[in-house]
Amino acid sequence: MQVLYKSTRGSGETVTASMAILKGLSEDGGLFVPTAIPKLRTSMDTLSRMSYQETAYEVMRLFFSDFSDQELKKCIAKAYDHKFDTPEIAPLHKADGAYYLELFHGATIAFKDMALSILPHLMTTAAKKNHADKEIVILTATSGDTGKAAMAGFADVPGTKIIVFYPKGGVSAIQEKQMLTQKGKNTYVVGITGNFDDAQTAVKKMLNDAALGAELAQAGFQFSSANSINIGRLVPQIVYYVYAYASLVKKGVVSSGQQINVVVPTGNFGNILAAFYAKQMGLPIHKLICASNDNKVLYDFFSTGTYDRRREFILTTSPSMDILISSNLERLIYRLTGEDSAKCRELMESLAANGVYEITEEMRSGLGDFYGNYCCEEETRQAICRIFENSHYVVDPHTAVAAGVYEKYKKETGDNTITVIASTASPYKFNRCVVEAVSDQYKDLDLDDFALVDALHEISDVKIPRAVEEIRTAPILHNRVVEPEDMPRTVKEILGI
Ligand SMILES: *Cc1c(COP(=O)(O)O)cnc(C)c1O
């Protein structure tokens, strides 16, 4: 079956997978969605004997129809190699009554590596296939993890440049140092004096600015995106849900066809949407549990049917989820409207203009697969502490938000279905918060970030990841900070136009 892509705000015209990846965002401002979600036909028995790479191929070939087998296999081989510190790529760890799907074994120790290690290869392949003759400029807004993972993927990739915008003061110390020490002649990191939503909104605006696009084209450039609005990021994220399920079958934890729950710490709604797509493909998922931090727009949306971002933006210890405009929700909204792009556009325009939209009762009835809840800062801290005390397993604050929400879900529903929790970052990336949660001993010592790394090592016995050792003594290579309204000017300055 040939899967094509259409815009959530378009008039129904379709593009190939490679074109959708190359463009990132549709010209009408909508997001690309597959014309139909393909069914997973490979048997669970076969899947349970496959490596991560083989599973990736089984899933991606269904979505990326216009890539040849050879092209896709090459992209997969280049992405999921020794950059990951375990041959399993995404291992499951049983702790505290759940299965933690560790998605942080890649180069930058957050789950963004799962998709961003393959996106550059998909994109350069797509450029070749479509005879794109311009240099690709990847514009990226980051709440802390995407930026580093995208730069690690695109650094020194011929024919590309990457510009990353992050909220200055809105990311963890390790996240910031990871970005500011990034090497590569084609990488640019810019702090902004706003929050993630400001960065993402400005990036989407630039991607959609026809005049700016024309200026770029004249100078030999074209924009694309490494954010999860790009379908080339979303599809690789489906793979690990299939892989996790197959691993549970292999371990004999579930029998083929038995349902599981999935809990996802959520910000931009990309990761959980991938799980939803996995369910649409036929993976036996019962509930998709959407976990938020104090920025609980999604929880409120699931409880009331109203999406309202008109509220204070709260900086938390899970900064990668400090988001009030969850871009990928648009793909779900589009489905809920019965693929009515005019209605979808109306809702999204209302969000942009008024900061709020409300869905109909009928649309709400399509949300039955989802459960939403949130954890405040204290509950997050308690979850880190509890899991460590019960299972001697340290989780990062994002994963802790998911674990805390899972506890609430179990209490509320009594549902004891086997559950997979997406573990989205290494605790080393958020060492201060984690060390403070599990031990009082270090509280008054005023340790610097790398002394905290050593403290966490002492407490947890978990090997210090290469990604952290690498930046310990690395020089700072980037120092731009601009106001959000100066982002377009900064891009032009960087490109010399
Ligand atoms: C990006 C990120 C999230 C949120 O994922 P979305 O796909 O944006 O919902 C959660 N945890 C960590 C560590 C992240 O980097």
Coordinates of C-alpha atoms and ligand atoms in Angstrom, one line a residue:
M1 CA 0.0 0.0 0.0
Q2 CA 1.3 3.4 -1.0
V3 CA 1.1 5.8 2.0
L4 CA 1.0 9.5 1.0
Y5 CA 0.8 12.6 3.2
K6 CA -1.7 15.4 3.4
S7 CA -1.9 18.6 5.5
T8 CA -4.1 18.9 8.6
R9 CA -5.1 22.3 7.2
G10 CA -5.0 21.6 3.4
S11 CA -7.4 20.9 0.7
G12 CA -6.6 17.3 0.4
E13 CA -3.6 17.3 -2.1
T14 CA -1.0 14.8 -1.2
V15 CA 2.8 14.6 -1.2
T16 CA 5.2 11.6 -1.0
A17 CA 6.8 10.7 2.3
S18 CA 10.2 12.0 1.2
M19 CA 8.6 15.3 0.2
A20 CA 6.8 15.6 3.5
I21 CA 10.1 15.0 5.4
L22 CA 11.9 17.5 3.2
K23 CA 9.3 20.2 3.8
G24 CA 8.8 19.6 7.5
L25 CA 5.7 21.7 7.7
S26 CA 3.1 22.1 5.0
E27 CA 2.9 25.5 3.2
D28 CA -0.6 26.1 4.6
G29 CA 0.7 25.9 8.1
G30 CA -0.7 22.5 8.7
L31 CA 1.1 19.3 9.7
F32 CA 1.6 16.3 7.4
V33 CA -0.4 13.2 8.3
P34 CA -0.5 9.9 6.5
T35 CA -3.5 9.4 4.3
A36 CA -4.1 6.1 6.2
I37 CA -2.3 4.4 9.0
P38 CA -0.9 1.1 7.7
K39 CA -1.5 -2.1 9.6
L40 CA 1.3 -4.0 11.1
R41 CA 1.1 -7.4 9.4
T42 CA 4.3 -9.0 10.6
S43 CA 3.4 -11.6 13.3
M44 CA 4.4 -10.9 16.9
D45 CA 6.3 -14.1 16.9
T46 CA 8.5 -12.9 14.1
L47 CA 8.8 -9.4 15.6
S48 CA 9.9 -10.8 18.9
R49 CA 12.9 -12.4 17.3
M50 CA 14.0 -9.2 15.5
S51 CA 16.7 -6.7 16.4
Y52 CA 15.8 -3.1 16.9
Q53 CA 17.1 -2.3 13.4
E54 CA 15.0 -5.0 11.8
T55 CA 11.9 -3.8 13.7
A56 CA 12.6 -0.3 12.5
Y57 CA 12.6 -1.5 9.0
E58 CA 9.4 -3.4 9.4
V59 CA 7.6 -0.3 10.7
M60 CA 9.2 2.5 8.6
R61 CA 8.8 0.7 5.3
L62 CA 5.0 0.9 5.8
F63 CA 5.1 4.6 6.2
F64 CA 7.9 5.7 3.9
S65 CA 6.6 4.1 0.8
D66 CA 8.7 6.0 -1.7
F67 CA 12.0 5.1 -0.1
S68 CA 13.6 2.0 -1.7
D69 CA 14.4 -1.0 0.6
Q70 CA 18.0 -0.3 0.2
E71 CA 17.7 3.4 1.0
L72 CA 15.7 2.7 4.1
K73 CA 18.1 0.0 5.3
K74 CA 21.0 2.2 4.8
C75 CA 19.4 5.1 6.9
I76 CA 18.6 2.6 9.7
A77 CA 22.1 1.1 9.8
K78 CA 23.7 4.6 10.0
A79 CA 21.3 5.7 12.7
Y80 CA 21.2 2.8 15.2
D81 CA 24.8 1.8 15.6
H82 CA 27.5 2.2 18.2
K83 CA 26.3 5.7 19.0
F84 CA 23.9 3.8 21.3
D85 CA 25.6 2.4 24.4
T86 CA 23.6 -0.9 24.2
P87 CA 23.0 -3.2 21.3
E88 CA 19.3 -3.4 22.4
I89 CA 19.0 0.3 21.6
A90 CA 15.9 0.6 23.7
P91 CA 16.0 -1.8 26.6
L92 CA 13.2 -2.5 29.1
H93 CA 13.9 -2.3 32.8
K94 CA 11.5 -3.7 35.3
A95 CA 11.1 -1.6 38.4
D96 CA 8.5 -0.6 41.0
G97 CA 5.7 -2.5 39.2
A98 CA 6.2 -1.3 35.7
Y99 CA 8.4 -1.7 32.7
Y100 CA 10.6 1.3 32.0
L101 CA 11.4 1.6 28.3
E102 CA 14.8 3.3 28.4
L103 CA 14.9 5.6 25.4
F104 CA 18.0 7.4 26.5
H105 CA 20.9 5.2 25.4
G106 CA 21.8 7.4 22.4
A107 CA 24.4 10.1 21.8
T108 CA 22.7 12.8 23.8
I109 CA 21.0 10.7 26.5
A110 CA 17.4 11.7 25.9
F111 CA 14.7 10.0 23.8
K112 CA 15.1 12.6 21.0
D113 CA 18.0 10.5 19.8
M114 CA 15.7 7.7 18.8
A115 CA 14.4 9.8 15.9
L116 CA 17.0 12.4 15.5
S117 CA 19.8 9.9 14.8
I118 CA 17.9 8.8 11.7
L119 CA 16.2 12.1 10.6
P120 CA 19.4 13.6 8.9
H121 CA 19.8 10.4 6.9
L122 CA 16.1 10.4 5.9
M123 CA 16.4 14.0 5.0
T124 CA 19.5 13.9 2.8
T125 CA 18.1 10.8 1.1
A126 CA 14.8 12.7 0.5
A127 CA 16.7 15.7 -0.9
K128 CA 18.5 13.4 -3.4
K129 CA 15.3 11.7 -4.4
N130 CA 13.5 15.0 -5.0
H131 CA 16.6 16.5 -6.8
A132 CA 16.6 19.4 -4.2
D133 CA 19.5 21.6 -5.2
K134 CA 19.5 24.0 -2.3
E135 CA 21.3 23.7 1.0
I136 CA 18.9 22.6 3.7
V137 CA 18.6 24.9 6.8
I138 CA 17.1 23.1 9.7
L139 CA 15.4 25.5 12.0
T140 CA 14.8 24.0 15.5
A141 CA 13.1 25.2 18.6
T142 CA 14.1 23.2 21.7
S143 CA 12.9 22.8 25.2
G144 CA 16.4 21.4 26.0
D145 CA 16.8 17.9 24.4
T146 CA 15.8 18.2 20.7
G147 CA 18.5 20.9 20.1
K148 CA 21.4 18.8 21.1
A149 CA 20.1 15.6 19.6
A150 CA 19.4 17.4 16.3
M151 CA 22.8 19.0 16.2
A152 CA 24.5 15.7 17.0
G153 CA 22.6 14.2 14.0
F154 CA 23.2 17.1 11.6
A155 CA 26.7 18.2 12.6
D156 CA 28.9 18.3 9.5
V157 CA 26.3 16.6 7.3
P158 CA 27.1 18.0 3.8
G159 CA 24.4 20.2 2.3
T160 CA 22.8 21.1 5.6
K161 CA 23.0 23.8 8.3
I162 CA 21.3 23.7 11.6
I163 CA 20.1 26.6 13.8
V164 CA 18.8 25.8 17.3
F165 CA 16.9 28.2 19.5
Y166 CA 16.5 27.5 23.2
P167 CA 15.0 29.3 26.1
K168 CA 17.9 30.9 28.0
G169 CA 17.5 30.0 31.7
G170 CA 14.8 27.4 30.8
V171 CA 16.9 24.3 30.5
S172 CA 19.0 22.3 32.9
A173 CA 22.7 23.1 33.3
I174 CA 23.8 19.9 31.6
Q175 CA 21.4 20.4 28.7
E176 CA 22.8 23.9 28.2
K177 CA 26.4 22.8 28.4
Q178 CA 25.7 20.0 25.9
M179 CA 24.4 22.5 23.4
L180 CA 26.9 25.3 23.9
T181 CA 29.9 22.9 23.4
Q182 CA 28.5 21.5 20.2
K183 CA 31.1 21.1 17.4
G184 CA 30.5 21.2 13.7
K185 CA 31.0 23.9 11.1
N186 CA 27.3 23.9 10.3
T187 CA 25.8 24.2 13.8
Y188 CA 24.5 27.3 15.4
V189 CA 23.0 27.6 18.9
V190 CA 21.0 30.7 20.0
G191 CA 19.5 31.4 23.4
I192 CA 16.4 33.5 23.4
T193 CA 15.0 35.7 26.2
G194 CA 11.6 34.0 26.0
N195 CA 10.3 30.5 26.7
F196 CA 9.9 27.4 24.5
D197 CA 6.5 28.4 23.1
D198 CA 8.0 31.7 22.0
A199 CA 10.8 29.8 20.2
Q200 CA 8.5 27.3 18.6
T201 CA 6.0 29.9 17.5
A202 CA 8.7 32.0 15.9
V203 CA 10.2 29.0 14.1
K204 CA 6.9 27.9 12.7
K205 CA 6.3 31.4 11.5
M206 CA 9.6 31.5 9.7
L207 CA 9.0 28.1 8.1
N208 CA 5.7 29.6 6.8
D209 CA 6.9 33.0 5.7
A210 CA 6.7 33.0 1.9
A211 CA 8.7 36.2 1.5
L212 CA 11.5 34.9 3.8
G213 CA 11.4 31.6 1.9
A214 CA 11.9 33.4 -1.4
E215 CA 14.8 35.4 -0.1
L216 CA 16.4 32.1 1.1
A217 CA 15.8 30.4 -2.2
Q218 CA 17.5 33.2 -4.0
A219 CA 20.6 32.7 -1.8
G220 CA 20.5 28.9 -2.4
F221 CA 18.8 27.8 0.9
Q222 CA 15.6 26.1 1.9
F223 CA 14.2 25.6 5.3
S224 CA 13.1 22.4 7.0
S225 CA 12.4 21.3 10.6
A226 CA 13.8 18.8 13.0
N227 CA 11.0 19.3 15.5
S228 CA 8.4 16.6 15.9
I229 CA 6.1 18.5 13.6
N230 CA 8.3 16.7 10.9
I231 CA 6.8 13.3 10.1
G232 CA 10.3 12.0 9.7
R233 CA 10.6 12.3 13.4
L234 CA 7.3 10.9 14.4
V235 CA 7.4 7.6 12.4
P236 CA 10.8 6.5 13.9
Q237 CA 9.2 7.0 17.3
I238 CA 6.5 4.4 16.6
V239 CA 9.2 1.7 16.3
Y240 CA 10.1 1.5 19.9
Y241 CA 6.6 0.9 21.0
V242 CA 6.4 -2.1 18.7
Y243 CA 9.8 -3.2 19.8
A244 CA 8.9 -2.9 23.5
Y245 CA 5.7 -4.9 23.0
A246 CA 7.7 -7.6 21.1
S247 CA 10.3 -7.6 23.9
L248 CA 7.5 -8.3 26.4
V249 CA 6.3 -11.2 24.3
K250 CA 9.8 -12.5 24.0
K251 CA 10.3 -12.3 27.8
G252 CA 7.0 -14.1 28.3
V253 CA 5.5 -11.2 30.2
V254 CA 2.6 -10.9 27.9
S255 CA 1.2 -13.3 25.3
S256 CA 0.8 -12.1 21.8
G257 CA -2.4 -10.0 21.5
Q258 CA -2.6 -9.3 25.3
Q259 CA -3.1 -5.6 25.9
I260 CA -0.6 -3.3 27.6
N261 CA -0.8 0.3 28.9
V262 CA 1.7 2.9 27.8
V263 CA 2.5 6.0 29.9
V264 CA 4.3 8.9 28.2
P265 CA 5.7 12.0 29.9
T266 CA 4.3 14.6 27.4
G267 CA 5.2 18.1 26.2
N268 CA 4.8 18.6 22.5
F269 CA 2.6 15.5 22.2
G270 CA 4.9 13.8 19.7
N271 CA 6.0 10.8 21.7
I272 CA 2.5 9.9 22.8
L273 CA 1.1 10.5 19.3
A274 CA 3.6 7.9 18.1
A275 CA 2.2 5.4 20.6
F276 CA -1.3 6.3 19.4
Y277 CA -0.2 5.6 15.8
A278 CA 1.3 2.3 17.0
K279 CA -2.2 1.4 18.4
Q280 CA -3.8 2.4 15.1
M281 CA -1.4 0.0 13.4
G282 CA -2.8 -2.8 15.5
L283 CA -0.4 -2.9 18.5
P284 CA -2.5 -4.2 21.5
I285 CA -2.4 -1.0 23.6
H286 CA -5.3 -0.4 26.0
K287 CA -4.8 3.1 27.5
L288 CA -2.4 5.8 26.4
I289 CA -1.6 7.6 29.6
C290 CA -0.6 11.2 29.0
A291 CA 1.5 12.6 31.9
S292 CA 2.0 16.4 32.3
N293 CA 4.0 18.5 34.8
D294 CA 2.6 21.7 36.3
N295 CA 2.1 23.0 32.8
K296 CA -1.0 20.9 32.6
V297 CA -2.8 22.2 29.5
L298 CA -3.2 18.6 28.2
Y299 CA -4.7 17.3 31.5
D300 CA -7.2 20.1 31.4
F301 CA -8.0 19.5 27.8
F302 CA -8.7 15.8 28.4
S303 CA -10.8 16.6 31.4
T304 CA -12.8 19.5 29.9
G305 CA -12.5 19.4 26.1
T306 CA -11.1 23.0 26.2
Y307 CA -7.5 23.7 25.2
D308 CA -6.5 26.9 27.0
R309 CA -3.0 28.1 27.0
R310 CA -3.9 31.4 28.6
R311 CA -2.1 30.8 31.8
E312 CA 1.3 31.3 33.5
F313 CA 4.2 29.4 32.0
I314 CA 5.8 27.5 34.9
L315 CA 9.5 26.6 34.9
T316 CA 9.8 23.1 36.4
T317 CA 12.5 20.4 37.0
S318 CA 11.2 18.6 33.9
P319 CA 12.0 21.5 31.5
S320 CA 11.5 19.4 28.3
M321 CA 7.8 19.3 29.2
D322 CA 7.5 23.0 29.9
I323 CA 5.2 23.6 27.0
L324 CA 1.8 25.2 26.7
I325 CA 1.3 24.8 22.9
S326 CA 1.6 21.1 22.1
S327 CA 2.0 21.2 18.4
N328 CA 1.4 17.5 17.6
L329 CA -2.0 17.6 19.2
E330 CA -3.1 19.1 15.9
R331 CA -2.7 15.7 14.3
L332 CA -5.1 14.1 16.8
I333 CA -7.5 17.0 16.5
Y334 CA -7.6 16.5 12.8
R335 CA -8.6 12.9 13.3
L336 CA -11.2 13.8 15.8
T337 CA -12.8 16.2 13.3
G338 CA -13.2 13.3 11.0
E339 CA -10.3 14.7 8.9
D340 CA -12.1 18.0 8.3
S341 CA -9.2 20.3 7.6
A342 CA -11.4 23.5 7.6
K343 CA -12.6 22.7 11.1
C344 CA -9.0 21.8 12.2
R345 CA -7.7 25.1 10.8
E346 CA -10.5 27.0 12.5
L347 CA -9.5 25.5 15.9
M348 CA -5.8 26.1 15.4
E349 CA -6.4 29.7 14.3
S350 CA -8.5 30.2 17.4
L351 CA -5.6 28.9 19.5
A352 CA -3.1 31.3 17.7
A353 CA -5.4 34.4 17.9
N354 CA -7.2 33.8 21.3
G355 CA -5.1 31.2 23.1
V356 CA -8.0 28.8 23.4
Y357 CA -10.3 26.4 21.5
E358 CA -13.0 24.0 22.5
I359 CA -13.9 20.7 20.8
T360 CA -17.4 19.4 20.4
E361 CA -18.9 16.6 22.5
E362 CA -18.7 14.4 19.4
M363 CA -15.0 15.0 19.1
R364 CA -14.5 14.4 22.8
S365 CA -16.0 11.0 22.4
G366 CA -13.1 10.0 20.2
L367 CA -10.7 10.5 23.1
G368 CA -11.5 7.2 24.9
D369 CA -8.0 5.8 24.3
F370 CA -6.4 8.5 26.4
Y371 CA -6.2 9.2 30.1
G372 CA -4.6 12.4 31.2
N373 CA -3.2 13.5 34.6
Y374 CA -0.3 15.5 36.0
C375 CA 2.3 15.7 38.8
C376 CA 3.3 18.8 40.6
E377 CA 7.0 19.4 41.6
E378 CA 6.6 17.7 45.0
E379 CA 4.9 14.7 43.5
T380 CA 7.7 14.4 40.9
R381 CA 10.3 14.5 43.7
Q382 CA 8.4 11.9 45.7
A383 CA 8.2 9.6 42.6
I384 CA 12.0 9.7 42.1
C385 CA 12.5 9.0 45.8
R386 CA 10.0 6.2 45.9
I387 CA 11.3 4.3 42.9
F388 CA 14.8 4.6 44.2
E389 CA 13.8 3.3 47.6
N390 CA 11.7 0.5 46.3
S391 CA 13.8 -0.7 43.4
H392 CA 17.2 1.1 43.6
Y393 CA 16.5 2.5 40.2
V394 CA 17.0 6.2 39.5
V395 CA 14.7 7.9 37.0
D396 CA 15.0 11.4 35.6
P397 CA 12.3 14.0 36.5
H398 CA 10.4 13.6 33.2
T399 CA 10.1 9.8 33.7
A400 CA 9.2 10.5 37.3
V401 CA 6.2 12.6 36.2
A402 CA 5.1 9.6 34.2
A403 CA 5.6 7.2 37.1
G404 CA 3.7 9.6 39.4
V405 CA 0.8 9.8 37.0
Y406 CA 0.7 6.1 36.6
E407 CA 0.3 5.7 40.3
K408 CA -2.7 8.1 40.2
Y409 CA -4.2 6.2 37.3
K410 CA -3.9 2.8 39.1
K411 CA -5.5 4.3 42.2
E412 CA -8.3 5.8 40.2
T413 CA -9.1 2.9 38.0
G414 CA -7.7 -0.2 39.7
D415 CA -6.5 -1.3 36.3
N416 CA -3.6 -3.7 36.7
T417 CA -2.8 -4.2 33.0
I418 CA 1.0 -4.7 32.3
T419 CA 2.4 -1.2 31.8
V420 CA 5.3 0.3 29.9
I421 CA 6.5 3.7 31.0
A422 CA 8.5 5.7 28.4
S423 CA 11.7 6.7 30.2
T424 CA 12.7 9.7 28.2
A425 CA 16.0 10.9 29.7
S426 CA 19.0 9.7 31.6
P427 CA 19.0 10.9 35.2
Y428 CA 22.4 12.4 34.6
K429 CA 20.9 15.0 32.4
F430 CA 19.0 16.4 35.4
N431 CA 21.4 15.5 38.1
R432 CA 20.7 18.3 40.6
C433 CA 17.0 17.5 40.9
V434 CA 17.6 13.7 41.1
V435 CA 20.4 13.9 43.7
E436 CA 18.3 16.3 45.9
A437 CA 15.3 13.9 45.6
V438 CA 17.2 10.7 46.6
S439 CA 19.6 12.0 49.2
D440 CA 19.8 14.7 51.9
Q441 CA 23.5 14.2 52.2
Y442 CA 24.4 16.6 49.4
K443 CA 21.9 19.3 50.1
D444 CA 24.0 22.0 51.8
L445 CA 27.3 21.3 50.0
D446 CA 26.6 23.7 47.1
L447 CA 28.1 21.3 44.6
D448 CA 28.8 22.3 41.0
D449 CA 27.2 20.4 38.1
F450 CA 30.0 17.9 37.6
A451 CA 30.5 17.2 41.3
L452 CA 26.8 16.4 41.2
V453 CA 27.4 14.0 38.4
D454 CA 30.0 12.2 40.6
A455 CA 27.5 12.3 43.5
L456 CA 24.8 10.6 41.4
H457 CA 27.3 8.0 40.3
E458 CA 28.1 7.3 43.9
I459 CA 24.4 7.0 44.8
S460 CA 23.2 5.0 41.9
D461 CA 26.1 2.8 40.7
V462 CA 24.9 3.7 37.1
K463 CA 27.8 4.3 34.8
I464 CA 28.4 7.9 33.9
P465 CA 27.3 8.2 30.2
R466 CA 29.9 9.2 27.6
A467 CA 27.7 12.2 26.7
V468 CA 28.3 13.7 30.2
E469 CA 32.0 12.9 30.3
E470 CA 32.5 14.5 27.0
I471 CA 31.3 17.9 28.1
R472 CA 33.0 18.0 31.4
T473 CA 36.0 19.9 30.1
A474 CA 34.8 20.9 26.6
P475 CA 35.1 24.5 25.7
I476 CA 32.0 26.7 25.1
L477 CA 31.7 27.4 21.4
H478 CA 28.4 29.4 21.2
N479 CA 27.3 32.5 23.0
R480 CA 24.5 34.2 21.1
V481 CA 21.4 35.4 23.0
V482 CA 18.7 37.3 21.3
E483 CA 15.1 38.5 21.9
P484 CA 12.4 36.3 20.3
E485 CA 11.5 39.1 17.8
D486 CA 15.1 39.1 16.6
M487 CA 15.1 35.4 15.6
P488 CA 14.4 36.0 11.9
R489 CA 17.2 38.6 11.7
T490 CA 19.6 36.2 13.5
V491 CA 18.8 33.5 11.0
K492 CA 19.6 35.9 8.1
E493 CA 22.8 37.0 9.8
I494 CA 23.9 33.4 10.2
L495 CA 23.2 32.6 6.6
G496 CA 24.8 35.9 5.4
I497 CA 21.8 37.2 3.6
Ligands
LIG1 C1 10.9 16.1 24.5 C2 10.9 15.4 25.8 C3 9.6 15.1 26.4 C4 8.3 15.4 25.7 O1 8.1 14.7 24.6 P1 7.0 15.2 23.5 O2 7.2 14.3 22.3 O3 7.4 16.6 23.2 O4 5.7 15.1 24.1 C5 9.6 14.4 27.6 N1 10.8 14.1 28.2 C6 12.0 14.4 27.7 C7 13.2 14.1 28.5 C8 12.1 15.1 26.5 O5 13.3 15.4 26.0

